[in-house]
Short mmCIF file of C-alpha atoms and ligand atoms in Angstrom, two decimals:
data_model
loop_
_atom_site.label_atom_id
_atom_site.label_comp_id
_atom_site.label_asym_id
_atom_site.label_seq_id
_atom_site.Cartn_x
_atom_site.Cartn_y
_atom_site.Cartn_z
CA MET A 2 2.72 102.73 27.77
CA ASN A 3 5.80 100.70 26.97
CA ARG A 4 8.08 101.60 24.07
CA GLU A 5 6.52 99.39 21.43
CA GLU A 6 3.19 100.78 22.23
CA GLU A 7 4.71 104.27 22.07
CA ALA A 8 5.94 103.58 18.60
CA ARG A 9 2.72 102.20 17.42
CA ARG A 10 1.02 105.44 18.82
CA LEU A 11 3.49 107.52 16.98
CA ASP A 12 2.54 105.66 13.61
CA GLU A 13 -1.23 106.15 14.27
CA THR A 14 -0.80 109.95 15.11
CA ASP A 15 1.72 110.92 12.57
CA PRO A 16 0.37 113.53 10.05
CA LEU A 17 1.73 111.63 7.16
CA PRO A 18 0.67 107.86 7.48
CA THR A 19 3.33 105.62 6.07
CA PRO A 20 2.09 104.47 2.63
CA ARG A 21 3.52 100.86 3.33
CA ASP A 22 0.58 99.32 1.63
CA GLU A 23 1.65 100.49 -1.54
CA PHE A 24 4.86 98.50 -1.29
CA LEU A 25 5.64 94.66 -1.22
CA VAL A 26 7.42 94.15 2.16
CA PRO A 27 9.60 91.00 2.34
CA PRO A 28 8.81 88.55 5.07
CA ALA A 29 10.88 88.50 8.24
CA PRO A 30 13.90 85.99 8.11
CA GLY A 31 13.45 85.56 11.80
CA GLY A 32 11.89 87.01 14.93
CA ARG A 33 8.30 87.33 16.17
CA PHE A 34 6.87 89.46 13.30
CA ASP A 35 5.60 88.27 9.88
CA GLU A 36 7.33 91.14 7.85
CA ALA A 37 10.75 92.42 7.72
CA ALA A 38 11.79 95.62 9.24
CA TYR A 39 13.41 96.90 6.04
CA PHE A 40 16.17 99.27 6.60
CA ALA A 41 18.20 98.53 3.35
CA GLY A 42 16.24 100.88 0.98
CA ASN A 43 19.37 102.99 0.50
CA SER A 44 20.73 99.96 -1.27
CA LEU A 45 17.62 98.59 -2.95
CA GLY A 46 14.32 100.24 -2.39
CA LEU A 47 11.19 98.08 -1.92
CA GLN A 48 8.79 97.11 -4.92
CA PRO A 49 5.83 99.47 -5.40
CA LYS A 50 2.70 97.22 -5.91
CA ALA A 51 1.94 99.22 -8.98
CA VAL A 52 4.98 98.26 -10.81
CA ALA A 53 3.90 94.80 -11.92
CA GLY A 54 0.91 96.12 -13.50
CA LEU A 55 2.73 98.67 -15.63
CA LEU A 56 5.38 96.41 -16.74
CA PHE A 57 2.77 93.81 -17.63
CA GLU A 58 1.15 96.47 -19.88
CA GLU A 59 4.48 96.77 -21.75
CA LEU A 60 4.78 93.20 -22.20
CA ASP A 61 1.35 93.08 -23.47
CA ASP A 62 1.84 95.81 -25.96
CA TRP A 63 5.05 94.07 -27.09
CA ALA A 64 3.06 90.93 -27.41
CA ARG A 65 0.07 92.28 -29.37
CA LEU A 66 1.74 95.19 -31.26
CA ALA A 67 5.28 94.28 -31.67
CA VAL A 68 7.19 96.90 -33.49
CA GLU A 69 4.03 99.12 -33.77
CA ALA A 70 3.99 99.58 -29.91
CA HIS A 71 6.62 102.22 -30.72
CA THR A 72 3.93 104.50 -31.86
CA GLN A 73 0.73 102.75 -31.08
CA GLY A 74 1.31 101.34 -27.76
CA ARG A 75 -0.62 102.55 -24.45
CA ARG A 76 2.56 104.62 -23.92
CA PRO A 77 4.27 104.74 -27.17
CA TRP A 78 7.83 103.72 -26.72
CA VAL A 79 9.47 106.42 -29.00
CA ASP A 80 8.86 109.03 -26.49
CA TYR A 81 8.36 106.77 -23.44
CA HIS A 82 10.99 108.61 -21.42
CA GLU A 83 9.02 111.81 -21.84
CA LEU A 84 6.59 110.34 -19.06
CA ALA A 85 9.33 110.51 -16.67
CA ARG A 86 10.31 114.18 -17.33
CA GLU A 87 7.84 116.23 -15.28
CA PRO A 88 7.96 114.03 -12.08
CA ALA A 89 11.63 113.64 -12.14
CA ALA A 90 11.93 117.48 -12.66
CA ARG A 91 9.71 118.09 -9.62
CA LEU A 92 11.66 115.53 -7.67
CA VAL A 93 15.12 117.31 -7.94
CA GLY A 94 13.89 120.84 -8.32
CA ALA A 95 14.84 121.20 -12.15
CA ARG A 96 12.93 122.64 -15.21
CA PRO A 97 11.47 119.73 -17.35
CA HIS A 98 14.09 120.22 -20.18
CA GLU A 99 16.97 120.04 -17.61
CA VAL A 100 16.31 116.30 -16.86
CA VAL A 101 16.15 113.24 -18.72
CA ALA A 102 15.76 109.48 -17.54
CA MET A 103 18.57 107.36 -19.11
CA ASN A 104 21.21 104.79 -18.68
CA SER A 105 22.43 103.96 -15.32
CA LEU A 106 24.37 106.20 -12.77
CA THR A 107 27.97 105.57 -13.42
CA VAL A 108 27.48 105.70 -17.28
CA ASN A 109 25.52 109.22 -16.72
CA LEU A 110 28.45 110.38 -14.77
CA HIS A 111 30.82 109.50 -17.53
CA LEU A 112 28.83 111.13 -20.25
CA LEU A 113 28.49 114.29 -18.13
CA MET A 114 32.22 114.44 -17.31
CA ALA A 115 32.94 113.98 -21.03
CA SER A 116 31.02 117.22 -21.60
CA PHE A 117 31.97 119.14 -18.29
CA TYR A 118 35.35 117.95 -17.25
CA ARG A 119 37.61 119.97 -19.37
CA PRO A 120 41.04 120.17 -17.79
CA ALA A 121 42.94 123.13 -19.23
CA GLY A 122 46.36 124.61 -18.29
CA THR A 123 46.80 124.46 -14.63
CA ARG A 124 43.07 123.83 -13.91
CA THR A 125 42.92 120.02 -14.04
CA ARG A 126 41.90 118.76 -10.80
CA ILE A 127 38.74 116.82 -9.77
CA VAL A 128 37.71 117.12 -6.08
CA ILE A 129 35.75 114.27 -4.64
CA GLU A 130 35.44 113.01 -1.00
CA ASP A 131 37.81 110.43 0.28
CA ALA A 132 34.77 108.37 1.41
CA ALA A 133 33.31 108.59 -2.23
CA PHE A 134 31.49 105.46 -3.43
CA PRO A 135 34.06 103.36 -5.34
CA SER A 136 32.42 103.70 -8.64
CA ASP A 137 32.79 107.31 -8.45
CA SER A 138 36.43 107.13 -7.47
CA TYR A 139 37.09 104.73 -10.41
CA ALA A 140 35.21 107.04 -12.80
CA VAL A 141 37.06 110.31 -11.92
CA ALA A 142 40.47 108.56 -12.13
CA SER A 143 39.71 107.14 -15.45
CA GLN A 144 38.46 110.55 -16.71
CA ALA A 145 41.68 111.89 -15.68
CA ALA A 146 43.62 109.28 -17.23
CA HIS A 147 41.61 109.47 -20.43
CA HIS A 148 42.78 113.29 -20.76
CA GLY A 149 46.50 111.93 -20.39
CA LEU A 150 46.59 113.00 -16.66
CA ASP A 151 47.94 111.14 -13.81
CA PRO A 152 45.07 110.18 -11.49
CA ALA A 153 47.11 110.50 -8.46
CA GLU A 154 47.70 114.21 -9.24
CA ALA A 155 44.55 115.12 -10.85
CA VAL A 156 42.10 113.66 -8.09
CA VAL A 157 41.85 115.35 -4.87
CA ARG A 158 40.30 113.49 -2.03
CA LEU A 159 38.82 115.52 0.64
CA ARG A 160 39.37 113.98 4.08
CA PRO A 161 37.63 114.67 7.43
CA ARG A 162 39.66 116.19 10.14
CA PRO A 163 41.53 113.55 12.27
CA GLY A 164 39.06 112.07 14.78
CA GLU A 165 36.00 113.22 12.80
CA ASP A 166 33.84 110.86 10.52
CA THR A 167 32.33 113.47 8.19
CA LEU A 168 33.54 116.50 6.21
CA ARG A 169 32.83 119.88 7.38
CA THR A 170 31.44 122.27 4.84
CA GLU A 171 33.81 125.10 6.08
CA ASP A 172 36.77 122.80 5.16
CA VAL A 173 35.39 122.13 1.70
CA LEU A 174 34.78 125.98 1.15
CA ALA A 175 38.40 126.72 2.53
CA HIS A 176 39.75 124.03 0.05
CA LEU A 177 37.88 125.82 -2.87
CA GLU A 178 39.07 129.05 -1.78
CA ARG A 179 42.67 128.09 -1.49
CA GLU A 180 43.23 125.70 -4.32
CA GLY A 181 40.12 126.87 -6.47
CA ASP A 182 42.31 127.92 -9.44
CA THR A 183 43.56 124.39 -9.90
CA VAL A 184 39.97 122.85 -9.81
CA ALA A 185 38.34 121.81 -13.04
CA LEU A 186 35.48 119.70 -11.44
CA VAL A 187 33.92 119.24 -7.97
CA LEU A 188 32.04 116.19 -7.78
CA LEU A 189 30.35 115.12 -4.59
CA GLY A 190 27.79 112.80 -3.40
CA GLY A 191 24.85 114.81 -2.31
CA VAL A 192 24.21 112.27 0.62
CA ASN A 193 27.29 110.20 1.53
CA TYR A 194 26.50 106.58 1.07
CA LEU A 195 28.66 105.51 4.02
CA THR A 196 27.87 108.06 6.66
CA GLY A 197 24.49 109.39 5.33
CA GLN A 198 25.86 112.92 5.79
CA LEU A 199 23.81 115.53 3.65
CA PHE A 200 26.15 118.21 2.18
CA ASP A 201 25.39 121.79 1.95
CA ILE A 202 24.86 121.45 -1.98
CA PRO A 203 23.78 125.03 -2.43
CA ALA A 204 26.92 126.45 -0.50
CA ILE A 205 29.53 124.11 -2.06
CA THR A 206 28.11 124.58 -5.47
CA LYS A 207 28.19 128.48 -5.01
CA ALA A 208 31.80 128.30 -3.84
CA GLY A 209 32.83 125.84 -6.66
CA ARG A 210 31.49 128.00 -9.18
CA ALA A 211 32.98 131.11 -7.79
CA ALA A 212 36.27 129.43 -7.94
CA GLY A 213 35.80 128.98 -11.66
CA ALA A 214 35.19 125.05 -11.34
CA VAL A 215 32.48 122.97 -12.85
CA VAL A 216 30.22 121.42 -9.99
CA GLY A 217 28.51 118.16 -10.49
CA TRP A 218 26.66 116.10 -7.86
CA ASP A 219 26.06 112.35 -7.41
CA LEU A 220 22.78 112.20 -6.02
CA ALA A 221 22.42 108.47 -5.63
CA HIS A 222 21.57 108.78 -2.06
CA ALA A 223 19.83 112.14 -2.06
CA ALA A 224 17.17 111.63 -4.86
CA GLY A 225 14.07 110.69 -3.31
CA ASN A 226 15.64 111.15 0.20
CA VAL A 227 15.86 115.09 0.53
CA PRO A 228 14.44 117.89 -1.16
CA LEU A 229 16.69 119.13 -4.04
CA ARG A 230 16.45 122.50 -6.02
CA LEU A 231 19.27 121.86 -8.65
CA HIS A 232 18.22 124.66 -10.98
CA ASP A 233 17.94 127.30 -8.19
CA TRP A 234 21.21 126.11 -6.70
CA ASP A 235 22.95 126.74 -10.14
CA VAL A 236 24.36 123.22 -10.03
CA ASP A 237 26.11 122.42 -13.30
CA PHE A 238 25.23 118.86 -13.70
CA ALA A 239 23.98 115.84 -11.69
CA ALA A 240 23.14 112.17 -11.81
CA TRP A 241 21.49 109.64 -9.67
CA CYS A 242 20.30 106.08 -9.85
CA SER A 243 16.65 104.98 -9.28
CA TYR A 244 16.87 101.77 -7.42
CA LYS A 245 17.72 102.96 -3.82
CA TYR A 246 15.38 105.69 -2.42
CA LEU A 247 13.52 105.72 -5.74
CA ASN A 248 12.43 102.17 -5.45
CA SER A 249 12.50 101.28 -9.23
CA GLY A 250 14.06 98.07 -9.08
CA PRO A 251 17.46 96.63 -9.42
CA GLY A 252 19.28 98.34 -12.48
CA ALA A 253 16.47 100.64 -13.24
CA VAL A 254 16.96 103.53 -15.64
CA ALA A 255 18.87 106.41 -13.87
CA GLY A 256 18.48 110.22 -14.07
CA ALA A 257 20.52 113.10 -15.22
CA PHE A 258 20.32 116.77 -14.77
CA VAL A 259 22.07 119.38 -16.90
CA HIS A 260 21.55 123.10 -15.99
CA GLU A 261 19.65 125.27 -18.41
CA ARG A 262 22.61 127.55 -19.22
CA HIS A 263 24.43 124.41 -20.73
CA VAL A 264 21.53 122.92 -22.51
CA ARG A 265 21.46 125.93 -24.45
CA ASP A 266 25.08 126.26 -25.26
CA GLU A 267 26.12 124.54 -28.47
CA SER A 268 29.61 124.65 -27.70
CA VAL A 269 29.52 121.91 -24.99
CA PRO A 270 31.14 118.84 -26.38
CA LYS A 271 28.83 115.70 -25.99
CA LEU A 272 29.24 111.85 -26.81
CA SER A 273 26.16 111.40 -28.92
CA GLY A 274 23.88 108.91 -30.29
CA TRP A 275 20.55 108.88 -32.27
CA TRP A 276 18.53 109.24 -29.32
CA GLY A 277 20.27 112.71 -28.69
CA THR A 278 18.91 114.20 -31.97
CA ASP A 279 15.69 116.14 -32.21
CA PRO A 280 13.01 113.50 -32.26
CA ALA A 281 11.12 115.37 -34.91
CA VAL A 282 13.98 114.59 -37.38
CA ARG A 283 15.21 111.52 -35.88
CA PHE A 284 13.83 109.16 -38.51
CA ARG A 285 15.03 111.12 -41.46
CA MET A 286 18.26 109.25 -40.57
CA ASP A 287 20.64 112.21 -41.34
CA PRO A 288 24.20 111.73 -40.78
CA ASP A 289 24.39 114.92 -38.81
CA ILE A 290 22.82 115.30 -35.45
CA SER A 291 20.54 118.13 -34.52
CA PRO A 292 20.57 118.15 -30.82
CA PRO A 293 17.54 119.60 -28.99
CA SER A 294 18.15 122.35 -26.27
CA SER A 295 17.59 120.00 -23.36
CA ALA A 296 19.21 117.35 -21.44
CA ASP A 297 17.89 114.86 -23.96
CA ALA A 298 20.67 115.80 -26.12
CA TRP A 299 22.78 113.50 -23.71
CA GLN A 300 20.85 110.37 -24.62
CA LEU A 301 22.46 107.77 -26.70
CA SER A 302 20.07 104.93 -27.22
CA ASN A 303 16.32 104.20 -27.40
CA PRO A 304 15.36 103.65 -23.79
CA PRO A 305 14.95 99.92 -22.02
CA ILE A 306 11.15 100.30 -21.62
CA LEU A 307 11.14 97.41 -19.11
CA ALA A 308 13.65 99.18 -16.94
CA LEU A 309 11.75 102.42 -17.26
CA ALA A 310 8.20 101.42 -16.51
CA PRO A 311 9.06 100.76 -12.80
CA VAL A 312 10.34 104.38 -12.67
CA LEU A 313 7.18 105.70 -13.72
CA ALA A 314 5.40 103.70 -10.98
CA SER A 315 7.75 105.00 -8.46
CA LEU A 316 7.72 108.77 -9.51
CA GLU A 317 4.01 108.63 -9.28
CA ILE A 318 4.16 108.04 -5.68
CA PHE A 319 6.72 110.58 -4.96
CA ASP A 320 4.58 113.18 -6.88
CA ARG A 321 1.67 112.25 -4.87
CA VAL A 322 3.09 112.34 -1.50
CA GLY A 323 5.32 115.26 -2.27
CA MET A 324 9.12 115.43 -1.41
CA ASP A 325 8.64 118.23 1.11
CA ALA A 326 6.05 116.32 3.20
CA LEU A 327 8.19 113.23 2.86
CA ARG A 328 11.30 114.97 4.11
CA ALA A 329 9.35 116.18 7.12
CA LYS A 330 8.29 112.89 8.00
CA SER A 331 11.71 111.25 7.42
CA GLU A 332 13.09 113.80 9.79
CA ARG A 333 10.64 112.56 12.39
CA LEU A 334 11.40 108.97 11.72
CA THR A 335 15.23 109.29 11.57
CA GLY A 336 14.97 111.51 14.79
CA TYR A 337 13.17 108.82 16.57
CA LEU A 338 15.70 106.14 15.59
CA ALA A 339 18.70 108.34 16.54
CA SER A 340 17.03 109.02 20.01
CA ARG A 341 16.51 105.20 20.36
CA LEU A 342 20.00 104.48 19.39
CA ALA A 343 21.46 107.10 21.79
CA SER A 344 20.44 105.05 24.67
CA ILE A 345 22.03 101.90 23.43
CA GLY A 346 25.24 101.13 24.97
CA GLY A 347 28.20 100.18 22.60
CA VAL A 348 26.69 101.97 19.68
CA THR A 349 28.73 104.82 17.98
CA VAL A 350 26.64 106.69 15.43
CA ILE A 351 28.84 108.37 12.60
CA THR A 352 25.96 110.16 10.88
CA PRO A 353 25.76 113.94 11.69
CA PRO A 354 23.37 114.52 14.67
CA ASP A 355 22.05 117.79 13.11
CA PRO A 356 18.81 116.65 11.16
CA ALA A 357 19.67 119.31 8.40
CA ALA A 358 23.12 117.66 7.71
CA ARG A 359 21.54 114.03 7.17
CA GLY A 360 19.04 112.12 5.21
CA ALA A 361 17.07 108.96 6.15
CA GLN A 362 20.01 107.01 7.30
CA MET A 363 21.65 106.10 10.63
CA SER A 364 25.35 104.62 10.38
CA LEU A 365 26.74 102.94 13.20
CA ARG A 366 30.42 101.93 13.95
CA VAL A 367 30.59 98.34 15.71
CA PRO A 368 33.10 95.84 15.94
CA ASP A 369 31.77 93.10 13.70
CA ALA A 370 29.43 94.71 11.06
CA GLY A 371 28.74 91.53 9.15
CA GLY A 372 27.88 89.36 12.15
CA LEU A 373 25.75 91.98 13.64
CA THR A 374 23.57 92.42 10.44
CA ARG A 375 23.22 88.54 10.34
CA ARG A 376 22.14 88.44 13.84
CA LEU A 377 19.66 91.40 13.30
CA ALA A 378 18.07 89.64 10.25
CA GLY A 379 18.02 86.00 11.67
CA ASP A 380 17.02 86.60 15.11
CA HIS A 381 14.76 89.76 14.70
CA GLY A 382 13.72 90.21 10.96
CA VAL A 383 15.65 93.59 10.94
CA ILE A 384 17.14 94.08 7.49
CA ALA A 385 20.17 96.36 7.76
CA ASP A 386 23.42 96.17 5.69
CA ALA A 387 27.20 96.10 6.56
CA ARG A 388 29.92 97.97 4.98
CA GLU A 389 32.92 95.89 6.29
CA PRO A 390 34.72 96.03 8.40
CA ASP A 391 32.91 98.08 10.93
CA VAL A 392 29.82 100.18 9.70
CA VAL A 393 26.10 99.00 9.74
CA ARG A 394 23.81 101.24 8.09
CA LEU A 395 20.02 101.55 8.81
CA ALA A 396 17.77 103.52 6.29
CA PRO A 397 14.41 104.45 7.90
CA VAL A 398 12.77 105.05 4.59
CA PRO A 399 9.53 106.93 5.13
CA LEU A 400 7.61 105.64 2.28
CA TYR A 401 7.38 102.07 4.00
CA CYS A 402 9.33 102.34 7.40
CA THR A 403 7.43 102.93 10.41
CA PHE A 404 8.20 104.05 13.82
CA HIS A 405 7.61 100.45 14.88
CA ASP A 406 10.16 99.31 12.56
CA CYS A 407 12.54 101.60 14.37
CA HIS A 408 11.54 100.39 17.66
CA ARG A 409 12.35 96.83 16.26
CA ALA A 410 15.78 97.98 15.10
CA ALA A 411 16.46 99.70 18.47
CA ASP A 412 15.24 96.39 20.25
CA ALA A 413 17.25 94.12 18.16
CA LEU A 414 20.39 96.14 18.39
CA THR A 415 19.94 96.23 22.26
CA ASP A 416 19.61 92.46 22.06
CA ALA A 417 22.43 91.87 19.68
CA LEU A 418 24.84 93.93 21.33
CA GLY A 419 24.08 92.87 24.81
C1 LIG B 13 24.95 103.26 -5.75
C2 LIG B 13 25.81 104.34 -5.99
C3 LIG B 13 26.36 104.10 -7.47
C4 LIG B 13 25.99 102.73 -8.05
O1 LIG B 13 26.36 102.97 -9.36
P1 LIG B 13 25.68 102.22 -10.70
O2 LIG B 13 26.15 102.86 -11.79
O3 LIG B 13 24.17 102.48 -10.47
O4 LIG B 13 25.85 100.79 -10.52
C5 LIG B 13 27.46 105.00 -7.55
N1 LIG B 13 27.83 106.01 -6.89
C6 LIG B 13 27.12 106.25 -5.70
C7 LIG B 13 27.59 107.37 -4.94
C8 LIG B 13 26.23 105.37 -5.29
O5 LIG B 13 25.60 105.66 -4.01
#
């Protein structure tokens, strides 16, 4: 059996067949296969076929019922976000009243920091990773400035050891042990966007809270990628977007988690809007808010139904397949890609080799990332992405990537680097 046949055999015999048929896979921009081997789902996930029908139903309700669709639609708009609650809670390991689908990711980070970043006395710092996604860097710096602090002092950026590409958990824990009494907030990415490193969320959360800090997580690259137990891990708050591993389309409505202990605490300050009041009294139009004891209290506006419908279609797939089964498949797929990459000369993998310390991503350090991704796409129909100057990311997303796609990626890299 040659390698291509071997990969096809792995697809045929895997205990969780890839539900690729449920997605619209773009045509290959080059190479000998019709469909792209799509490895950019950590940037924008593919469109589930079920999205168009759901979206059309909302357009149709709008056409037929107009304002009445708020209460008379197939899925009444006034509590449309309720439909995302249970599946989102299962996805991130939360109790239903701890999650809410709203806004976009960076907006949610700000709303949650408005509540949970409360610098006081000498406890003013925000700990992030040096390799944080830029939006997170900007968000925390502006929060510090908003409190009248100098971001250069208030924001601590944890760096890997010299010569290493990823942060060691022990170093994060040691920092919290040493400097913990100056830390107001720890805000890390559950899975780092650049390296694909999966952090030890429970250990870091525990250490941060033990040090007296609030611990929040940006789960942009973790939600839909790895199993999460936010409630049991005692995470204070979290936020994620829905267009990466969650396949809900560009700018889709994001998610937020607030731990039960905070949703019940009326002393937590919030930035409020009318969707954050108790729905039973919302239309009394009272000037004073009556927030519910749930993450819904952080909602501001009535939700964008057209950006929320795809989230429902996507969450239905995760619910049906199950995050644990998907993660097991993901480890097999990423493991296969990792083993194929290991035999290609000139490839340096910066993603942790331990499957427990990474999600569905392999990041490679290469000389000309942009040029390489263009050759992969144009010559082989393999869609990866470049983070200039020297990182190429490949996300073998188990909902639609196959072992054969991983074979194509390995073959394409062998050719393009040869
Ligand atoms: C993708 C990503 C974002 C993007 O933020 P938006 O508000 O959705 O535009 C922010 N943070 C991280 C860590 C990301 O991976």
